Coordinates of C-alpha atoms in Angstrom, one line a residue:
G1 CA 164.5 164.4 216.9
I2 CA 164.5 167.2 219.5
H3 CA 168.2 168.0 219.0
V4 CA 167.7 168.2 215.2
G5 CA 164.9 170.8 215.4
Y6 CA 166.4 172.7 218.3
S7 CA 168.5 175.1 216.2
A8 CA 165.4 176.3 214.5
I9 CA 164.1 177.7 217.8
L10 CA 167.4 178.5 219.4
I11 CA 168.9 180.8 216.7
P12 CA 165.8 183.1 216.3
Q13 CA 165.7 183.5 220.1
L14 CA 169.5 184.3 220.2
K15 CA 169.0 186.8 217.4
N16 CA 166.2 188.6 219.3
E17 CA 166.9 192.1 220.4
N18 CA 166.3 191.2 224.0
S19 CA 168.7 188.2 223.9
T20 CA 171.3 187.8 226.6
L21 CA 173.6 186.3 224.0
P22 CA 173.4 188.5 220.9
T23 CA 174.1 186.4 217.8
D24 CA 174.7 187.4 214.2
D25 CA 174.1 185.4 211.0
E26 CA 177.6 184.0 210.9
L27 CA 177.6 182.8 214.5
G28 CA 174.1 181.4 214.0
S29 CA 175.2 179.4 211.0
W30 CA 177.9 177.8 213.2
I31 CA 175.4 177.0 215.9
A32 CA 173.2 175.3 213.3
S33 CA 176.0 173.4 211.5
V34 CA 178.4 172.5 214.3
Q35 CA 176.4 169.4 215.2
S36 CA 176.7 168.2 211.6
I37 CA 180.5 168.5 211.6
A38 CA 180.7 166.5 214.9
S39 CA 178.2 163.8 213.6
P40 CA 180.7 162.1 211.2
F41 CA 183.0 161.3 214.1
G42 CA 180.1 159.6 215.9
A43 CA 178.9 157.8 212.7
F44 CA 182.4 156.6 211.9
L45 CA 182.9 155.3 215.5
S46 CA 179.4 153.7 215.5
G47 CA 180.3 151.3 212.7
M48 CA 183.2 149.9 214.7
L49 CA 181.4 149.9 218.0
M50 CA 178.3 148.1 216.8
D51 CA 180.3 145.4 215.1
R52 CA 182.6 145.0 218.0
W53 CA 180.3 145.4 221.1
G54 CA 176.9 145.1 219.5
R55 CA 174.0 147.3 218.4
R56 CA 172.4 147.5 221.9
T57 CA 175.6 148.4 223.8
T58 CA 176.3 151.2 221.3
L59 CA 172.9 152.7 221.8
I60 CA 173.4 152.6 225.6
L61 CA 176.6 154.6 225.1
C62 CA 174.8 157.1 223.0
T63 CA 172.7 158.3 225.9
I64 CA 175.7 159.7 227.8
P65 CA 176.7 162.6 225.4
F66 CA 173.0 163.3 224.7
T67 CA 172.3 163.9 228.4
A68 CA 175.5 165.9 228.9
S69 CA 174.7 168.2 225.9
W70 CA 171.2 169.1 227.2
I71 CA 172.5 169.8 230.7
A72 CA 175.3 172.0 229.3
L73 CA 172.8 173.9 227.1
S74 CA 170.4 174.5 230.0
L75 CA 173.3 176.1 232.0
A76 CA 175.0 177.9 229.1
T77 CA 176.0 181.5 229.5
R78 CA 178.5 181.8 226.6
H79 CA 178.4 181.0 222.9
A80 CA 181.4 178.6 223.4
V81 CA 179.3 176.4 225.7
I82 CA 176.4 176.4 223.2
L83 CA 178.7 175.4 220.4
T84 CA 180.3 172.6 222.5
A85 CA 177.0 171.3 223.6
R86 CA 175.7 171.2 220.0
A87 CA 178.8 169.4 219.0
M88 CA 178.2 166.8 221.7
A89 CA 174.6 166.3 220.5
G90 CA 175.9 166.0 216.9
F91 CA 178.4 163.3 218.0
A92 CA 175.7 161.4 219.8
S93 CA 173.4 161.7 216.8
G94 CA 176.0 160.2 214.5
L95 CA 176.6 157.5 217.0
T96 CA 172.8 156.7 217.2
I97 CA 171.4 156.6 213.7
G98 CA 173.4 153.6 212.4
P99 CA 172.8 151.1 215.2
T100 CA 169.1 152.2 215.5
Q101 CA 168.4 151.5 211.8
V102 CA 170.5 148.3 211.8
L103 CA 169.0 146.9 215.0
V104 CA 165.4 147.5 214.1
G105 CA 166.0 146.0 210.6
E106 CA 167.7 142.9 212.1
I107 CA 165.1 142.1 214.9
S108 CA 162.0 142.7 212.8
E109 CA 159.9 140.1 211.0
P110 CA 159.9 140.8 207.2
R111 CA 156.2 141.5 207.0
I112 CA 156.3 144.3 209.6
R113 CA 159.9 145.4 209.2
G114 CA 159.0 148.4 207.2
M115 CA 156.5 149.7 209.7
L116 CA 158.8 149.1 212.6
T117 CA 161.7 150.8 210.8
G118 CA 159.4 153.7 210.0
T119 CA 158.7 154.2 213.7
N120 CA 162.2 155.6 214.1
F121 CA 161.3 158.5 211.8
L122 CA 157.9 158.8 213.5
S123 CA 159.6 159.4 216.9
H124 CA 162.1 161.7 215.0
S125 CA 159.2 163.8 213.6
L126 CA 157.5 163.8 217.0
G127 CA 160.7 165.2 218.6
I128 CA 160.9 168.0 216.0
L129 CA 157.3 168.9 216.6
L130 CA 157.8 169.0 220.4
V131 CA 160.8 171.2 220.2
Y132 CA 159.1 173.6 217.8
M133 CA 156.0 173.8 220.1
M134 CA 158.2 174.3 223.2
G135 CA 160.3 176.9 221.4
A136 CA 157.2 178.9 220.5
V137 CA 156.3 179.5 224.1
M138 CA 159.4 178.8 226.2
D139 CA 162.9 180.1 226.5
W140 CA 165.6 177.9 224.9
K141 CA 167.2 177.1 228.3
V142 CA 163.9 175.7 229.6
V143 CA 163.5 173.6 226.5
S144 CA 167.0 172.2 227.1
G145 CA 166.3 171.3 230.7
I146 CA 163.1 169.5 229.8
S147 CA 164.8 167.6 227.0
T148 CA 167.3 166.1 229.4
V149 CA 164.6 163.6 230.5
L150 CA 164.4 161.9 227.1
P151 CA 167.9 160.3 226.8
L152 CA 167.6 159.1 230.4
F153 CA 164.3 157.4 229.5
S154 CA 166.0 155.9 226.4
L155 CA 168.8 154.5 228.6
V156 CA 166.3 152.5 230.6
A157 CA 164.6 151.2 227.4
F158 CA 167.9 150.1 225.9
I159 CA 168.9 148.3 229.0
L160 CA 165.7 146.2 228.8
L161 CA 166.2 145.5 225.1
P162 CA 167.9 142.2 223.9
E163 CA 170.9 142.3 221.5
S164 CA 170.5 141.8 217.8
P165 CA 170.2 138.0 217.0
V166 CA 172.1 138.7 213.7
W167 CA 175.1 140.2 215.6
L168 CA 175.0 137.4 218.2
V169 CA 175.1 134.7 215.4
R170 CA 177.9 136.5 213.6
N171 CA 179.8 136.5 216.9
N172 CA 179.3 132.8 217.4
K173 CA 176.8 133.3 220.3
I174 CA 174.1 130.9 219.0
E175 CA 172.5 130.2 222.3
E176 CA 172.2 133.9 223.2
A177 CA 170.8 134.5 219.7
E178 CA 168.1 131.9 220.3
K179 CA 167.2 133.5 223.6
A180 CA 167.0 136.9 222.0
L181 CA 164.8 135.7 219.1
R182 CA 162.6 133.8 221.6
W183 CA 162.1 137.1 223.5
L184 CA 161.4 139.0 220.3
R185 CA 159.4 136.5 218.3
G186 CA 158.9 133.4 220.3
G187 CA 161.0 131.4 217.9
G188 CA 164.6 130.1 217.4
V189 CA 167.3 131.3 215.0
G190 CA 166.3 130.9 211.4
I191 CA 168.4 128.4 209.3
N192 CA 169.2 131.2 206.7
L193 CA 170.9 133.2 209.4
I194 CA 173.2 130.4 210.5
S195 CA 173.9 129.1 206.9
R196 CA 175.0 132.5 205.7
Y197 CA 177.3 132.9 208.7
E198 CA 178.8 129.4 208.0
Q199 CA 179.2 130.4 204.3
E200 CA 181.1 133.6 205.3
K201 CA 183.4 131.5 207.5
E202 CA 184.2 129.2 204.6
E203 CA 184.9 132.2 202.4
G204 CA 187.3 133.6 205.0
L205 CA 185.1 136.7 205.6
T206 CA 184.6 135.8 209.2
S207 CA 186.9 134.0 211.7
N208 CA 185.8 130.9 213.6
Y209 CA 185.2 133.2 216.6
G210 CA 182.7 135.4 214.8
K211 CA 185.2 138.3 214.5
P212 CA 185.9 139.8 211.1
A213 CA 188.9 138.2 209.4
V214 CA 191.9 140.5 209.2
K215 CA 192.3 141.9 205.7
N216 CA 194.6 144.2 203.9
A217 CA 193.5 147.2 201.9
K218 CA 193.6 145.2 198.6
S219 CA 191.3 142.5 199.8
C220 CA 188.9 145.0 201.3
C221 CA 188.7 146.8 198.0
R222 CA 188.2 143.4 196.3
D223 CA 185.2 142.6 198.6
L224 CA 183.6 146.0 198.0
S225 CA 183.9 145.5 194.2
K226 CA 181.8 142.3 194.4
P227 CA 178.4 142.9 192.8
H228 CA 176.3 141.8 195.8
I229 CA 178.1 144.4 197.9
F230 CA 178.8 147.1 195.4
K231 CA 175.2 147.4 194.0
P232 CA 173.4 148.0 197.3
L233 CA 176.3 150.2 198.5
I234 CA 175.8 152.5 195.5
I235 CA 172.0 152.6 196.0
V236 CA 172.2 153.5 199.7
S237 CA 174.9 156.1 199.0
V238 CA 172.8 157.8 196.3
F239 CA 169.8 157.8 198.7
Y240 CA 171.8 159.7 201.3
L241 CA 173.3 162.1 198.8
V242 CA 169.8 163.0 197.6
Q243 CA 168.7 163.4 201.2
V244 CA 171.5 166.0 201.7
I245 CA 171.1 168.0 198.6
S246 CA 167.3 168.0 198.4
G247 CA 167.1 170.0 201.6
T248 CA 165.6 167.4 203.9
Y249 CA 167.5 168.7 207.0
L250 CA 168.0 172.3 205.9
V251 CA 164.2 172.8 206.1
I252 CA 164.3 171.4 209.6
F253 CA 167.4 173.3 210.8
Y254 CA 166.3 176.6 209.3
A255 CA 162.5 176.3 209.4
V256 CA 161.8 179.6 211.1
D257 CA 164.4 181.5 209.0
I258 CA 163.1 180.0 205.7
I259 CA 159.5 181.0 206.5
T260 CA 160.7 184.5 207.5
Q261 CA 162.6 184.9 204.3
A262 CA 159.7 183.4 202.3
G263 CA 157.4 186.1 203.5
S264 CA 160.0 188.9 203.3
N265 CA 158.0 190.9 200.8
E266 CA 154.6 191.3 202.5
G267 CA 154.5 188.5 205.0
L268 CA 152.7 185.2 204.9
G269 CA 150.0 186.3 207.3
L270 CA 151.1 183.7 210.0
D271 CA 153.4 183.8 213.0
R272 CA 156.7 182.3 211.9
F273 CA 157.1 180.1 214.9
L274 CA 153.5 178.8 214.5
T275 CA 154.1 178.2 210.8
A276 CA 157.2 176.1 211.7
V277 CA 155.1 174.2 214.2
L278 CA 152.6 173.5 211.4
T279 CA 155.4 172.1 209.2
A280 CA 156.5 169.8 212.1
A281 CA 152.9 168.7 212.6
V282 CA 152.6 167.8 208.9
R283 CA 155.9 165.9 209.2
L284 CA 154.6 163.9 212.1
L285 CA 151.3 163.2 210.5
F286 CA 152.9 161.9 207.3
A287 CA 155.5 159.9 209.3
I288 CA 152.5 158.0 210.7
V289 CA 151.0 157.6 207.2
M290 CA 154.4 156.5 205.9
C291 CA 154.5 153.6 208.4
F292 CA 151.3 152.2 207.0
L293 CA 152.3 152.9 203.4
L294 CA 155.4 150.9 203.8
V295 CA 153.2 147.8 204.5
W296 CA 150.5 148.5 202.0
I297 CA 152.4 149.6 198.9
G298 CA 156.0 148.7 199.6
R299 CA 159.3 150.6 199.4
R300 CA 159.7 151.1 195.7
P301 CA 156.3 152.6 194.8
L302 CA 156.5 154.8 197.9
V303 CA 159.9 156.3 197.0
I304 CA 158.9 156.9 193.4
I305 CA 155.5 158.5 194.3
A306 CA 156.9 160.6 197.2
G307 CA 160.0 161.7 195.2
S308 CA 157.8 162.8 192.3
L309 CA 155.5 164.8 194.6
Q310 CA 158.6 166.3 196.4
T311 CA 159.9 167.4 193.0
I312 CA 156.6 169.1 192.0
S313 CA 156.1 170.8 195.4
A314 CA 159.7 172.1 195.7
L315 CA 159.6 173.6 192.2
S316 CA 156.2 175.1 193.1
V317 CA 157.6 176.7 196.2
G318 CA 160.4 178.2 194.1
A319 CA 158.1 179.4 191.4
F320 CA 155.6 181.1 193.8
L321 CA 158.4 182.7 195.9
Y322 CA 160.0 184.0 192.7
M323 CA 156.7 185.6 191.7
K324 CA 156.3 187.1 195.2
N325 CA 159.9 188.2 196.1
G326 CA 161.7 188.0 192.8
I327 CA 159.4 190.0 190.5
N328 CA 157.4 191.6 193.3
I329 CA 153.9 190.5 192.5
T330 CA 151.7 192.0 195.2
S331 CA 148.8 190.4 197.0
H332 CA 146.5 192.7 195.0
E333 CA 147.8 191.2 191.7
F334 CA 147.8 187.6 193.0
P335 CA 145.7 187.3 196.2
A336 CA 146.2 183.6 196.7
C337 CA 150.0 183.7 196.4
N338 CA 150.7 183.4 200.1
V339 CA 148.2 180.5 200.3
F340 CA 150.0 178.7 197.5
I341 CA 153.4 179.3 199.1
I342 CA 152.3 177.8 202.5
A343 CA 150.5 174.9 200.8
S344 CA 153.6 174.1 198.6
I345 CA 155.9 174.2 201.6
L346 CA 153.6 171.8 203.5
A347 CA 153.4 169.6 200.5
Y348 CA 157.2 169.5 200.2
V349 CA 157.5 168.5 203.9
A350 CA 154.8 165.8 203.6
S351 CA 156.3 164.2 200.4
N352 CA 159.8 164.5 201.8
T353 CA 158.8 162.8 205.0
C354 CA 157.4 159.8 203.1
G355 CA 160.5 159.7 200.8
Y356 CA 164.0 161.0 201.3
F357 CA 163.5 161.8 205.0
C358 CA 162.8 158.2 206.0
M359 CA 163.8 155.9 203.1
P360 CA 167.6 156.2 203.2
G361 CA 167.8 154.8 206.7
I362 CA 165.4 152.0 205.9
A363 CA 167.4 151.2 202.8
M364 CA 170.6 151.0 204.9
G365 CA 169.1 148.6 207.3
E366 CA 167.6 146.3 204.6
L367 CA 169.8 146.5 201.5
L368 CA 173.4 146.5 202.9
P369 CA 174.8 142.9 203.4
G370 CA 175.1 141.8 207.0
K371 CA 178.9 141.7 207.0
I372 CA 179.3 145.4 206.0
R373 CA 176.0 146.7 207.5
G374 CA 177.7 148.1 210.6
S375 CA 181.2 149.3 209.4
V376 CA 180.3 150.5 205.9
G377 CA 177.0 152.0 207.1
G378 CA 179.1 154.0 209.6
F379 CA 181.2 155.4 206.7
I380 CA 178.1 156.3 204.7
L381 CA 176.6 158.1 207.6
A382 CA 179.9 159.9 208.3
A383 CA 180.0 161.2 204.8
T384 CA 176.3 162.2 205.0
Y385 CA 176.8 164.2 208.1
L386 CA 179.8 166.0 206.6
G387 CA 177.4 166.9 203.7
F388 CA 174.9 168.2 206.2
F389 CA 177.6 170.4 207.8
V390 CA 178.7 171.9 204.4
T391 CA 175.1 172.6 203.3
T392 CA 174.0 173.9 206.7
K393 CA 177.1 176.2 206.9
I394 CA 176.7 177.7 203.5
F395 CA 172.9 178.0 203.6
P396 CA 172.8 181.7 204.6
W397 CA 175.3 182.4 201.8
L398 CA 173.3 180.4 199.2
C399 CA 170.1 182.3 200.3
N400 CA 171.9 185.6 199.5
L401 CA 173.2 184.2 196.2
L402 CA 170.2 182.4 194.9
G403 CA 167.3 183.5 197.1
V404 CA 165.0 181.1 198.8
H405 CA 163.2 180.5 195.5
G406 CA 166.5 179.4 193.9
I407 CA 167.2 177.1 196.8
F408 CA 163.9 175.3 196.4
G409 CA 164.6 175.0 192.7
V410 CA 167.8 173.1 193.5
F411 CA 165.8 170.9 195.9
G412 CA 163.3 170.1 193.2
I413 CA 165.9 169.2 190.5
T414 CA 167.8 167.0 192.9
A415 CA 164.7 165.2 194.0
A416 CA 163.8 164.6 190.3
I417 CA 167.3 163.1 189.5
G418 CA 167.3 160.9 192.6
T419 CA 163.8 159.6 191.9
F420 CA 164.7 158.6 188.4
F421 CA 167.7 156.8 189.7
M422 CA 165.6 154.9 192.2
Y423 CA 163.1 154.0 189.5
L424 CA 165.9 152.3 187.6
F425 CA 167.8 150.6 190.4
L426 CA 165.9 150.3 193.7
P427 CA 164.6 146.8 194.4
E428 CA 161.4 146.0 196.2
S429 CA 162.4 144.6 199.6
S430 CA 158.9 144.6 201.2
E431 CA 158.2 141.3 203.0
K432 CA 161.6 139.9 202.0
S433 CA 164.0 138.5 204.5
L434 CA 167.4 140.0 204.7
S435 CA 168.9 136.8 203.2
E436 CA 166.5 137.0 200.2
I437 CA 167.5 140.7 199.6
E438 CA 171.2 139.7 199.7
N439 CA 170.5 136.8 197.2
Y440 CA 168.8 139.3 194.8
F441 CA 172.0 141.4 194.6
C442 CA 174.0 138.2 193.9
Q443 CA 172.1 137.8 190.6
P444 CA 173.8 139.0 187.4
N445 CA 171.7 142.1 186.9
V446 CA 172.1 145.8 187.4
M447 CA 168.7 147.4 187.1
W448 CA 165.5 146.4 188.9
V449 CA 163.3 147.5 186.0
G450 CA 161.7 144.5 184.4
R451 CA 163.0 142.0 187.0
N452 CA 161.7 140.3 190.2
I453 CA 163.6 139.9 193.4

């Protein structure tokens, strides 16, 4: 998560009057967004790599561009180096997200899969908090140098990790899959895992050697049109679309700038960097809360409740900012206005963390069928990162056009539409095996409302 929050502390420092690399808004928007345009290439490649070489091997490869990007940033003396390093980090990020979600989803027992999947976002939130804290007291080059340690630590962890038993079975490595599951859970390969693999072989979806059968474009389209593939594909795609448009990563990338503009009339009464640290601390706290809520109340109630609260809080931010900066209500006329703005921003961060920040990745790891989880998941992530690039690049222009209050209005409306969609279609996958989830989508139904998995 450190590379995600890094632009929020890098750009304000570069824009500082004493900066050795003077940076304007246009160049700053490129620094913030360039990693998002590079991420689709990593996401697209990750689908092929994790299906061909495995989830674990792909994660090991991810550490190389991550390490190189931090070293380059710590030595950067020109904007071109910064842009190149941010692009490398974006590529590595795109390469990482897919196999991370898929691997954790595939190696976890159903009863704790939600909590373990949620720890991805817990560490993500911790990284954002760490980089905000370091950026508040350190130069951006020092932060880059310290951050080099983390991908190297990850490399050691990935080397010690076993490969996904699901991937091993699908590649006809049954004995290795048994060893991996014994290491992970103390048990052998489940009968459902092998029987589904055998069924796919009979249907011609997998070759006898565990490699995907060669298909033409027509047969691929025919497979994607099958209900048990098409329905979860639509749900996961909508999840990521709402994540992009509802401002999930814009608030992370531009945290300091948003807080600065939010207080442009009279100020919010807090240091902008410390306020950004506060938002990251709230995100970390509720990432921890989310891990337990995934076990206690399940996926579906969590999405609906968090999405509804995100809608209310985003619209509240927009309304209070419009009162403060749009119609110039002063602190004498509305003394608590600044308090309500800060409280609403923190409520937005908290509800977003429990909802559209975490749940799309969890849905991808649980809902997508095994035979497309890697490749199609890579395509979805590539499209998502392209959306991040577009929204991040045009954010300064949108702020000038709509104002920060208008931006949060868009966030709130998007969250409302997305939450209603999830209410209709999202199934409850808590404590269900991946095979049971696939069987649910094979049933002749479209909406979850009124049905049981």
